Amino acid sequence: PISDAPLVLAADDEESVREVLRVALQLMGYRVLLAADGEEALAHYEQHKHSLRAAVLDVVMPGVDGLDVCRSVRERSEVAILFLSSRDDELDRILGLEMGADDYIVKPFQSEELAARLKVLLKYAEEQKELHQQIAAANATAIQALTTTSELGMAMSFMERSLTYNSIDEAAMGLLEVAETLALDCRLLVAMDD
């Protein structure tokens, strides 16, 4: 269904470019949000930040420009960002990438190139998301393993020391120390044969 298609934000102050982007992106199978300036782009981002997969931004727009939109979005999200600009100077492209964009295409552009670059960016973004999830799961497993190992280590240490205790009192104190270290609430009942 179309509602499952990736959502892409396209922001450009030229209506004709917005229309070309809308048609091209829809033909590529994307759902499209259009913005005529940076403020509208940021409003769309805020409203759709959880479902937005990519943003295609013009650099030069009135008011809030594409660089500011990119910076603002990048501070809060790893959504794929592609600049589409008539500025073709190398310094402009470098600045765009340094502001957080993932790619930069110079106008005029071919829709096939836009499609190819967007496909790669979305694939990369999905791989990054999966990698972050795997890292989070690995960290949780490592913390659990360290906790378990630490608790097991304390129990093993007590078992080793218990062989050196000279009295029931020493053994009881050692057991209570381990219980306190592990934050266990316990009672010790010692029964001795006379």
mmCIF file with all atom_site columns, C-alpha atoms in Angstrom:
data_model
loop_
_atom_site.group_PDB
_atom_site.id
_atom_site.type_symbol
_atom_site.label_atom_id
_atom_site.label_alt_id
_atom_site.label_comp_id
_atom_site.label_asym_id
_atom_site.label_entity_id
_atom_site.label_seq_id
_atom_site.pdbx_PDB_ins_code
_atom_site.Cartn_x
_atom_site.Cartn_y
_atom_site.Cartn_z
_atom_site.occupancy
_atom_site.B_iso_or_equiv
_atom_site.pdbx_formal_charge
_atom_site.auth_seq_id
_atom_site.auth_comp_id
_atom_site.auth_asym_id
_atom_site.auth_atom_id
_atom_site.pdbx_PDB_model_num
ATOM 1   C CA . PRO A 1 1   ? 0.000  0.000   0.000   1.00 0.00 ? 1   PRO A CA 1
ATOM 2   C CA . ILE A 1 2   ? 1.026  3.611   -0.564  1.00 0.00 ? 2   ILE A CA 1
ATOM 3   C CA . SER A 1 3   ? 0.867  4.301   3.189   1.00 0.00 ? 3   SER A CA 1
ATOM 4   C CA . ASP A 1 4   ? 3.811  1.889   3.619   1.00 0.00 ? 4   ASP A CA 1
ATOM 5   C CA . ALA A 1 5   ? 5.928  3.814   1.098   1.00 0.00 ? 5   ALA A CA 1
ATOM 6   C CA . PRO A 1 6   ? 8.833  5.803   2.572   1.00 0.00 ? 6   PRO A CA 1
ATOM 7   C CA . LEU A 1 7   ? 7.988  9.429   3.347   1.00 0.00 ? 7   LEU A CA 1
ATOM 8   C CA . VAL A 1 8   ? 10.283 12.059  1.778   1.00 0.00 ? 8   VAL A CA 1
ATOM 9   C CA . LEU A 1 9   ? 10.285 15.796  2.456   1.00 0.00 ? 9   LEU A CA 1
ATOM 10  C CA . ALA A 1 10  ? 11.131 17.985  -0.564  1.00 0.00 ? 10  ALA A CA 1
ATOM 11  C CA . ALA A 1 11  ? 11.816 21.668  0.100   1.00 0.00 ? 11  ALA A CA 1
ATOM 12  C CA . ASP A 1 12  ? 12.486 24.209  -2.636  1.00 0.00 ? 12  ASP A CA 1
ATOM 13  C CA . ASP A 1 13  ? 11.337 27.811  -3.054  1.00 0.00 ? 13  ASP A CA 1
ATOM 14  C CA . GLU A 1 14  ? 10.695 27.352  -6.780  1.00 0.00 ? 14  GLU A CA 1
ATOM 15  C CA . GLU A 1 15  ? 7.238  25.943  -7.451  1.00 0.00 ? 15  GLU A CA 1
ATOM 16  C CA . SER A 1 16  ? 8.328  24.318  -10.728 1.00 0.00 ? 16  SER A CA 1
ATOM 17  C CA . VAL A 1 17  ? 11.153 22.446  -8.960  1.00 0.00 ? 17  VAL A CA 1
ATOM 18  C CA . ARG A 1 18  ? 8.783  21.329  -6.189  1.00 0.00 ? 18  ARG A CA 1
ATOM 19  C CA . GLU A 1 19  ? 6.398  19.955  -8.820  1.00 0.00 ? 19  GLU A CA 1
ATOM 20  C CA . VAL A 1 20  ? 9.206  18.108  -10.631 1.00 0.00 ? 20  VAL A CA 1
ATOM 21  C CA . LEU A 1 21  ? 10.356 16.655  -7.290  1.00 0.00 ? 21  LEU A CA 1
ATOM 22  C CA . ARG A 1 22  ? 6.808  15.639  -6.356  1.00 0.00 ? 22  ARG A CA 1
ATOM 23  C CA . VAL A 1 23  ? 6.242  13.823  -9.644  1.00 0.00 ? 23  VAL A CA 1
ATOM 24  C CA . ALA A 1 24  ? 9.713  12.229  -9.704  1.00 0.00 ? 24  ALA A CA 1
ATOM 25  C CA . LEU A 1 25  ? 9.553  11.063  -6.083  1.00 0.00 ? 25  LEU A CA 1
ATOM 26  C CA . GLN A 1 26  ? 6.018  9.688   -6.445  1.00 0.00 ? 26  GLN A CA 1
ATOM 27  C CA . LEU A 1 27  ? 7.053  7.792   -9.583  1.00 0.00 ? 27  LEU A CA 1
ATOM 28  C CA . MET A 1 28  ? 9.895  6.324   -7.502  1.00 0.00 ? 28  MET A CA 1
ATOM 29  C CA . GLY A 1 29  ? 7.294  5.029   -5.054  1.00 0.00 ? 29  GLY A CA 1
ATOM 30  C CA . TYR A 1 30  ? 7.706  7.583   -2.261  1.00 0.00 ? 30  TYR A CA 1
ATOM 31  C CA . ARG A 1 31  ? 5.096  9.556   -0.386  1.00 0.00 ? 31  ARG A CA 1
ATOM 32  C CA . VAL A 1 32  ? 6.006  13.238  -0.616  1.00 0.00 ? 32  VAL A CA 1
ATOM 33  C CA . LEU A 1 33  ? 5.705  16.272  1.652   1.00 0.00 ? 33  LEU A CA 1
ATOM 34  C CA . LEU A 1 34  ? 6.374  19.576  -0.121  1.00 0.00 ? 34  LEU A CA 1
ATOM 35  C CA . ALA A 1 35  ? 7.700  22.756  1.481   1.00 0.00 ? 35  ALA A CA 1
ATOM 36  C CA . ALA A 1 36  ? 8.196  26.169  -0.154  1.00 0.00 ? 36  ALA A CA 1
ATOM 37  C CA . ASP A 1 37  ? 10.696 27.399  2.443   1.00 0.00 ? 37  ASP A CA 1
ATOM 38  C CA . GLY A 1 38  ? 12.749 26.344  5.436   1.00 0.00 ? 38  GLY A CA 1
ATOM 39  C CA . GLU A 1 39  ? 10.116 27.198  8.034   1.00 0.00 ? 39  GLU A CA 1
ATOM 40  C CA . GLU A 1 40  ? 7.549  25.007  6.308   1.00 0.00 ? 40  GLU A CA 1
ATOM 41  C CA . ALA A 1 41  ? 10.161 22.235  5.972   1.00 0.00 ? 41  ALA A CA 1
ATOM 42  C CA . LEU A 1 42  ? 10.885 22.352  9.717   1.00 0.00 ? 42  LEU A CA 1
ATOM 43  C CA . ALA A 1 43  ? 7.144  22.310  10.499  1.00 0.00 ? 43  ALA A CA 1
ATOM 44  C CA . HIS A 1 44  ? 6.709  19.219  8.308   1.00 0.00 ? 44  HIS A CA 1
ATOM 45  C CA . TYR A 1 45  ? 9.734  17.623  10.000  1.00 0.00 ? 45  TYR A CA 1
ATOM 46  C CA . GLU A 1 46  ? 8.273  18.221  13.476  1.00 0.00 ? 46  GLU A CA 1
ATOM 47  C CA . GLN A 1 47  ? 4.901  16.823  12.460  1.00 0.00 ? 47  GLN A CA 1
ATOM 48  C CA . HIS A 1 48  ? 6.292  13.736  10.686  1.00 0.00 ? 48  HIS A CA 1
ATOM 49  C CA . LYS A 1 49  ? 9.689  13.164  12.354  1.00 0.00 ? 49  LYS A CA 1
ATOM 50  C CA . HIS A 1 50  ? 8.892  9.585   13.335  1.00 0.00 ? 50  HIS A CA 1
ATOM 51  C CA . SER A 1 51  ? 7.891  8.506   9.832   1.00 0.00 ? 51  SER A CA 1
ATOM 52  C CA . LEU A 1 52  ? 10.122 10.740  7.700   1.00 0.00 ? 52  LEU A CA 1
ATOM 53  C CA . ARG A 1 53  ? 12.844 8.749   5.923   1.00 0.00 ? 53  ARG A CA 1
ATOM 54  C CA . ALA A 1 54  ? 14.598 11.437  3.859   1.00 0.00 ? 54  ALA A CA 1
ATOM 55  C CA . ALA A 1 55  ? 14.725 15.139  3.075   1.00 0.00 ? 55  ALA A CA 1
ATOM 56  C CA . VAL A 1 56  ? 15.645 16.704  -0.258  1.00 0.00 ? 56  VAL A CA 1
ATOM 57  C CA . LEU A 1 57  ? 16.531 20.342  0.455   1.00 0.00 ? 57  LEU A CA 1
ATOM 58  C CA . ASP A 1 58  ? 17.359 23.357  -1.663  1.00 0.00 ? 58  ASP A CA 1
ATOM 59  C CA . VAL A 1 59  ? 20.242 25.292  -0.096  1.00 0.00 ? 59  VAL A CA 1
ATOM 60  C CA . VAL A 1 60  ? 19.011 28.804  -0.938  1.00 0.00 ? 60  VAL A CA 1
ATOM 61  C CA . MET A 1 61  ? 15.498 29.516  0.304   1.00 0.00 ? 61  MET A CA 1
ATOM 62  C CA . PRO A 1 62  ? 14.011 32.711  1.764   1.00 0.00 ? 62  PRO A CA 1
ATOM 63  C CA . GLY A 1 63  ? 14.023 33.015  5.540   1.00 0.00 ? 63  GLY A CA 1
ATOM 64  C CA . VAL A 1 64  ? 15.317 29.785  7.003   1.00 0.00 ? 64  VAL A CA 1
ATOM 65  C CA . ASP A 1 65  ? 17.622 28.338  4.355   1.00 0.00 ? 65  ASP A CA 1
ATOM 66  C CA . GLY A 1 66  ? 18.386 24.704  3.598   1.00 0.00 ? 66  GLY A CA 1
ATOM 67  C CA . LEU A 1 67  ? 21.614 24.762  5.608   1.00 0.00 ? 67  LEU A CA 1
ATOM 68  C CA . ASP A 1 68  ? 19.703 25.828  8.733   1.00 0.00 ? 68  ASP A CA 1
ATOM 69  C CA . VAL A 1 69  ? 17.043 23.177  8.110   1.00 0.00 ? 69  VAL A CA 1
ATOM 70  C CA . CYS A 1 70  ? 19.760 20.555  7.694   1.00 0.00 ? 70  CYS A CA 1
ATOM 71  C CA . ARG A 1 71  ? 21.522 21.614  10.893  1.00 0.00 ? 71  ARG A CA 1
ATOM 72  C CA . SER A 1 72  ? 18.300 21.629  12.885  1.00 0.00 ? 72  SER A CA 1
ATOM 73  C CA . VAL A 1 73  ? 17.140 18.231  11.611  1.00 0.00 ? 73  VAL A CA 1
ATOM 74  C CA . ARG A 1 74  ? 20.585 16.654  11.995  1.00 0.00 ? 74  ARG A CA 1
ATOM 75  C CA . GLU A 1 75  ? 20.770 17.708  15.659  1.00 0.00 ? 75  GLU A CA 1
ATOM 76  C CA . ARG A 1 76  ? 17.688 15.565  16.334  1.00 0.00 ? 76  ARG A CA 1
ATOM 77  C CA . SER A 1 77  ? 17.657 12.863  13.708  1.00 0.00 ? 77  SER A CA 1
ATOM 78  C CA . GLU A 1 78  ? 19.631 10.579  11.433  1.00 0.00 ? 78  GLU A CA 1
ATOM 79  C CA . VAL A 1 79  ? 17.119 10.986  8.591   1.00 0.00 ? 79  VAL A CA 1
ATOM 80  C CA . ALA A 1 80  ? 18.817 10.929  5.173   1.00 0.00 ? 80  ALA A CA 1
ATOM 81  C CA . ILE A 1 81  ? 19.426 14.472  3.866   1.00 0.00 ? 81  ILE A CA 1
ATOM 82  C CA . LEU A 1 82  ? 20.223 15.302  0.267   1.00 0.00 ? 82  LEU A CA 1
ATOM 83  C CA . PHE A 1 83  ? 20.902 18.846  -0.923  1.00 0.00 ? 83  PHE A CA 1
ATOM 84  C CA . LEU A 1 84  ? 19.624 19.825  -4.340  1.00 0.00 ? 84  LEU A CA 1
ATOM 85  C CA . SER A 1 85  ? 21.074 23.202  -5.260  1.00 0.00 ? 85  SER A CA 1
ATOM 86  C CA . SER A 1 86  ? 22.062 25.460  -8.137  1.00 0.00 ? 86  SER A CA 1
ATOM 87  C CA . ARG A 1 87  ? 25.206 26.298  -6.169  1.00 0.00 ? 87  ARG A CA 1
ATOM 88  C CA . ASP A 1 88  ? 27.861 24.171  -7.797  1.00 0.00 ? 88  ASP A CA 1
ATOM 89  C CA . ASP A 1 89  ? 30.973 25.623  -6.179  1.00 0.00 ? 89  ASP A CA 1
ATOM 90  C CA . GLU A 1 90  ? 33.112 23.028  -4.410  1.00 0.00 ? 90  GLU A CA 1
ATOM 91  C CA . LEU A 1 91  ? 33.060 25.056  -1.172  1.00 0.00 ? 91  LEU A CA 1
ATOM 92  C CA . ASP A 1 92  ? 29.249 25.113  -1.214  1.00 0.00 ? 92  ASP A CA 1
ATOM 93  C CA . ARG A 1 93  ? 29.127 21.333  -1.605  1.00 0.00 ? 93  ARG A CA 1
ATOM 94  C CA . ILE A 1 94  ? 31.670 20.846  1.184   1.00 0.00 ? 94  ILE A CA 1
ATOM 95  C CA . LEU A 1 95  ? 29.744 23.213  3.470   1.00 0.00 ? 95  LEU A CA 1
ATOM 96  C CA . GLY A 1 96  ? 26.525 21.315  2.811   1.00 0.00 ? 96  GLY A CA 1
ATOM 97  C CA . LEU A 1 97  ? 28.142 18.008  3.676   1.00 0.00 ? 97  LEU A CA 1
ATOM 98  C CA . GLU A 1 98  ? 29.815 19.464  6.766   1.00 0.00 ? 98  GLU A CA 1
ATOM 99  C CA . MET A 1 99  ? 26.428 20.787  7.956   1.00 0.00 ? 99  MET A CA 1
ATOM 100 C CA . GLY A 1 100 ? 25.211 17.199  8.048   1.00 0.00 ? 100 GLY A CA 1
ATOM 101 C CA . ALA A 1 101 ? 23.897 16.405  4.585   1.00 0.00 ? 101 ALA A CA 1
ATOM 102 C CA . ASP A 1 102 ? 24.536 12.913  3.279   1.00 0.00 ? 102 ASP A CA 1
ATOM 103 C CA . ASP A 1 103 ? 24.745 13.937  -0.381  1.00 0.00 ? 103 ASP A CA 1
ATOM 104 C CA . TYR A 1 104 ? 24.635 16.972  -2.691  1.00 0.00 ? 104 TYR A CA 1
ATOM 105 C CA . ILE A 1 105 ? 23.251 17.170  -6.227  1.00 0.00 ? 105 ILE A CA 1
ATOM 106 C CA . VAL A 1 106 ? 23.694 20.235  -8.422  1.00 0.00 ? 106 VAL A CA 1
ATOM 107 C CA . LYS A 1 107 ? 20.744 21.586  -10.444 1.00 0.00 ? 107 LYS A CA 1
ATOM 108 C CA . PRO A 1 108 ? 19.739 20.921  -13.116 1.00 0.00 ? 108 PRO A CA 1
ATOM 109 C CA . PHE A 1 109 ? 19.426 17.265  -12.129 1.00 0.00 ? 109 PHE A CA 1
ATOM 110 C CA . GLN A 1 110 ? 18.284 14.047  -13.739 1.00 0.00 ? 110 GLN A CA 1
ATOM 111 C CA . SER A 1 111 ? 15.521 12.211  -11.898 1.00 0.00 ? 111 SER A CA 1
ATOM 112 C CA . GLU A 1 112 ? 17.380 8.908   -12.463 1.00 0.00 ? 112 GLU A CA 1
ATOM 113 C CA . GLU A 1 113 ? 20.403 10.255  -10.563 1.00 0.00 ? 113 GLU A CA 1
ATOM 114 C CA . LEU A 1 114 ? 18.154 11.538  -7.775  1.00 0.00 ? 114 LEU A CA 1
ATOM 115 C CA . ALA A 1 115 ? 16.467 8.118   -7.590  1.00 0.00 ? 115 ALA A CA 1
ATOM 116 C CA . ALA A 1 116 ? 19.786 6.269   -7.430  1.00 0.00 ? 116 ALA A CA 1
ATOM 117 C CA . ARG A 1 117 ? 21.275 8.533   -4.777  1.00 0.00 ? 117 ARG A CA 1
ATOM 118 C CA . LEU A 1 118 ? 18.114 8.516   -2.666  1.00 0.00 ? 118 LEU A CA 1
ATOM 119 C CA . LYS A 1 119 ? 17.921 4.720   -2.850  1.00 0.00 ? 119 LYS A CA 1
ATOM 120 C CA . VAL A 1 120 ? 21.519 4.426   -1.612  1.00 0.00 ? 120 VAL A CA 1
ATOM 121 C CA . LEU A 1 121 ? 20.933 6.964   1.171   1.00 0.00 ? 121 LEU A CA 1
ATOM 122 C CA . LEU A 1 122 ? 17.807 5.181   2.395   1.00 0.00 ? 122 LEU A CA 1
ATOM 123 C CA . LYS A 1 123 ? 19.587 1.827   2.314   1.00 0.00 ? 123 LYS A CA 1
ATOM 124 C CA . TYR A 1 124 ? 22.487 3.316   4.260   1.00 0.00 ? 124 TYR A CA 1
ATOM 125 C CA . ALA A 1 125 ? 20.108 4.926   6.795   1.00 0.00 ? 125 ALA A CA 1
ATOM 126 C CA . GLU A 1 126 ? 18.300 1.600   7.310   1.00 0.00 ? 126 GLU A CA 1
ATOM 127 C CA . GLU A 1 127 ? 21.624 -0.196  7.817   1.00 0.00 ? 127 GLU A CA 1
ATOM 128 C CA . GLN A 1 128 ? 22.668 2.476   10.332  1.00 0.00 ? 128 GLN A CA 1
ATOM 129 C CA . LYS A 1 129 ? 19.389 2.057   12.219  1.00 0.00 ? 129 LYS A CA 1
ATOM 130 C CA . GLU A 1 130 ? 19.835 -1.724  12.340  1.00 0.00 ? 130 GLU A CA 1
ATOM 131 C CA . LEU A 1 131 ? 23.446 -1.294  13.451  1.00 0.00 ? 131 LEU A CA 1
ATOM 132 C CA . HIS A 1 132 ? 22.391 1.029   16.287  1.00 0.00 ? 132 HIS A CA 1
ATOM 133 C CA . GLN A 1 133 ? 19.792 -1.537  17.390  1.00 0.00 ? 133 GLN A CA 1
ATOM 134 C CA . GLN A 1 134 ? 22.403 -4.308  17.307  1.00 0.00 ? 134 GLN A CA 1
ATOM 135 C CA . ILE A 1 135 ? 24.831 -2.168  19.315  1.00 0.00 ? 135 ILE A CA 1
ATOM 136 C CA . ALA A 1 136 ? 22.150 -1.439  21.909  1.00 0.00 ? 136 ALA A CA 1
ATOM 137 C CA . ALA A 1 137 ? 21.316 -5.150  22.185  1.00 0.00 ? 137 ALA A CA 1
ATOM 138 C CA . ALA A 1 138 ? 25.016 -6.070  22.442  1.00 0.00 ? 138 ALA A CA 1
ATOM 139 C CA . ASN A 1 139 ? 25.538 -3.462  25.171  1.00 0.00 ? 139 ASN A CA 1
ATOM 140 C CA . ALA A 1 140 ? 22.562 -4.791  27.139  1.00 0.00 ? 140 ALA A CA 1
ATOM 141 C CA . THR A 1 141 ? 23.905 -8.339  26.809  1.00 0.00 ? 141 THR A CA 1
ATOM 142 C CA . ALA A 1 142 ? 27.387 -7.240  27.868  1.00 0.00 ? 142 ALA A CA 1
ATOM 143 C CA . ILE A 1 143 ? 26.039 -5.429  30.916  1.00 0.00 ? 143 ILE A CA 1
ATOM 144 C CA . GLN A 1 144 ? 23.959 -8.460  31.852  1.00 0.00 ? 144 GLN A CA 1
ATOM 145 C CA . ALA A 1 145 ? 26.969 -10.733 31.388  1.00 0.00 ? 145 ALA A CA 1
ATOM 146 C CA . LEU A 1 146 ? 29.175 -8.465  33.499  1.00 0.00 ? 146 LEU A CA 1
ATOM 147 C CA . THR A 1 147 ? 26.548 -8.315  36.215  1.00 0.00 ? 147 THR A CA 1
ATOM 148 C CA . THR A 1 148 ? 26.098 -12.073 36.186  1.00 0.00 ? 148 THR A CA 1
ATOM 149 C CA . THR A 1 149 ? 29.840 -12.648 36.058  1.00 0.00 ? 149 THR A CA 1
ATOM 150 C CA . SER A 1 150 ? 30.363 -10.205 38.897  1.00 0.00 ? 150 SER A CA 1
ATOM 151 C CA . GLU A 1 151 ? 27.737 -11.921 41.042  1.00 0.00 ? 151 GLU A CA 1
ATOM 152 C CA . LEU A 1 152 ? 29.108 -15.335 40.148  1.00 0.00 ? 152 LEU A CA 1
ATOM 153 C CA . GLY A 1 153 ? 32.611 -14.075 40.912  1.00 0.00 ? 153 GLY A CA 1
ATOM 154 C CA . MET A 1 154 ? 31.507 -12.958 44.374  1.00 0.00 ? 154 MET A CA 1
ATOM 155 C CA . ALA A 1 155 ? 29.869 -16.319 45.036  1.00 0.00 ? 155 ALA A CA 1
ATOM 156 C CA . MET A 1 156 ? 32.989 -18.185 43.854  1.00 0.00 ? 156 MET A CA 1
ATOM 157 C CA . SER A 1 157 ? 35.208 -15.953 45.989  1.00 0.00 ? 157 SER A CA 1
ATOM 158 C CA . PHE A 1 158 ? 33.039 -16.702 49.035  1.00 0.00 ? 158 PHE A CA 1
ATOM 159 C CA . MET A 1 159 ? 33.257 -20.427 48.318  1.00 0.00 ? 159 MET A CA 1
ATOM 160 C CA . GLU A 1 160 ? 37.058 -20.224 48.148  1.00 0.00 ? 160 GLU A CA 1
ATOM 161 C CA . ARG A 1 161 ? 37.286 -18.168 51.371  1.00 0.00 ? 161 ARG A CA 1
ATOM 162 C CA . SER A 1 162 ? 34.856 -20.465 53.146  1.00 0.00 ? 162 SER A CA 1
ATOM 163 C CA . LEU A 1 163 ? 37.525 -23.158 53.106  1.00 0.00 ? 163 LEU A CA 1
ATOM 164 C CA . THR A 1 164 ? 39.756 -20.913 55.215  1.00 0.00 ? 164 THR A CA 1
ATOM 165 C CA . TYR A 1 165 ? 37.219 -19.905 57.843  1.00 0.00 ? 165 TYR A CA 1
ATOM 166 C CA . ASN A 1 166 ? 38.113 -21.139 61.309  1.00 0.00 ? 166 ASN A CA 1
ATOM 167 C CA . SER A 1 167 ? 34.693 -20.813 62.870  1.00 0.00 ? 167 SER A CA 1
ATOM 168 C CA . ILE A 1 168 ? 30.988 -20.698 62.161  1.00 0.00 ? 168 ILE A CA 1
ATOM 169 C CA . ASP A 1 169 ? 31.046 -17.016 63.120  1.00 0.00 ? 169 ASP A CA 1
ATOM 170 C CA . GLU A 1 170 ? 33.631 -16.238 60.396  1.00 0.00 ? 170 GLU A CA 1
ATOM 171 C CA . ALA A 1 171 ? 31.619 -18.200 57.810  1.00 0.00 ? 171 ALA A CA 1
ATOM 172 C CA . ALA A 1 172 ? 28.407 -16.413 58.845  1.00 0.00 ? 172 ALA A CA 1
ATOM 173 C CA . MET A 1 173 ? 30.098 -12.995 58.598  1.00 0.00 ? 173 MET A CA 1
ATOM 174 C CA . GLY A 1 174 ? 31.522 -13.874 55.173  1.00 0.00 ? 174 GLY A CA 1
ATOM 175 C CA . LEU A 1 175 ? 28.110 -14.992 53.918  1.00 0.00 ? 175 LEU A CA 1
ATOM 176 C CA . LEU A 1 176 ? 26.441 -11.835 55.255  1.00 0.00 ? 176 LEU A CA 1
ATOM 177 C CA . GLU A 1 177 ? 29.097 -9.651  53.542  1.00 0.00 ? 177 GLU A CA 1
ATOM 178 C CA . VAL A 1 178 ? 28.368 -11.310 50.179  1.00 0.00 ? 178 VAL A CA 1
ATOM 179 C CA . ALA A 1 179 ? 24.608 -10.938 50.716  1.00 0.00 ? 179 ALA A CA 1
ATOM 180 C CA . GLU A 1 180 ? 25.032 -7.239  51.544  1.00 0.00 ? 180 GLU A CA 1
ATOM 181 C CA . THR A 1 181 ? 27.284 -6.669  48.489  1.00 0.00 ? 181 THR A CA 1
ATOM 182 C CA . LEU A 1 182 ? 24.671 -8.288  46.256  1.00 0.00 ? 182 LEU A CA 1
ATOM 183 C CA . ALA A 1 183 ? 21.928 -6.243  47.964  1.00 0.00 ? 183 ALA A CA 1
ATOM 184 C CA . LEU A 1 184 ? 20.190 -9.395  49.136  1.00 0.00 ? 184 LEU A CA 1
ATOM 185 C CA . ASP A 1 185 ? 17.884 -9.331  52.099  1.00 0.00 ? 185 ASP A CA 1
ATOM 186 C CA . CYS A 1 186 ? 18.594 -12.489 54.023  1.00 0.00 ? 186 CYS A CA 1
ATOM 187 C CA . ARG A 1 187 ? 18.607 -14.072 57.423  1.00 0.00 ? 187 ARG A CA 1
ATOM 188 C CA . LEU A 1 188 ? 21.099 -16.592 58.627  1.00 0.00 ? 188 LEU A CA 1
ATOM 189 C CA . LEU A 1 189 ? 20.049 -19.413 60.906  1.00 0.00 ? 189 LEU A CA 1
ATOM 190 C CA . VAL A 1 190 ? 22.868 -21.549 62.170  1.00 0.00 ? 190 VAL A CA 1
ATOM 191 C CA . ALA A 1 191 ? 22.052 -24.907 63.719  1.00 0.00 ? 191 ALA A CA 1
ATOM 192 C CA . MET A 1 192 ? 24.900 -26.661 65.449  1.00 0.00 ? 192 MET A CA 1
ATOM 193 C CA . ASP A 1 193 ? 25.102 -30.152 66.788  1.00 0.00 ? 193 ASP A CA 1
ATOM 194 C CA . ASP A 1 194 ? 26.304 -30.229 70.384  1.00 0.00 ? 194 ASP A CA 1
#
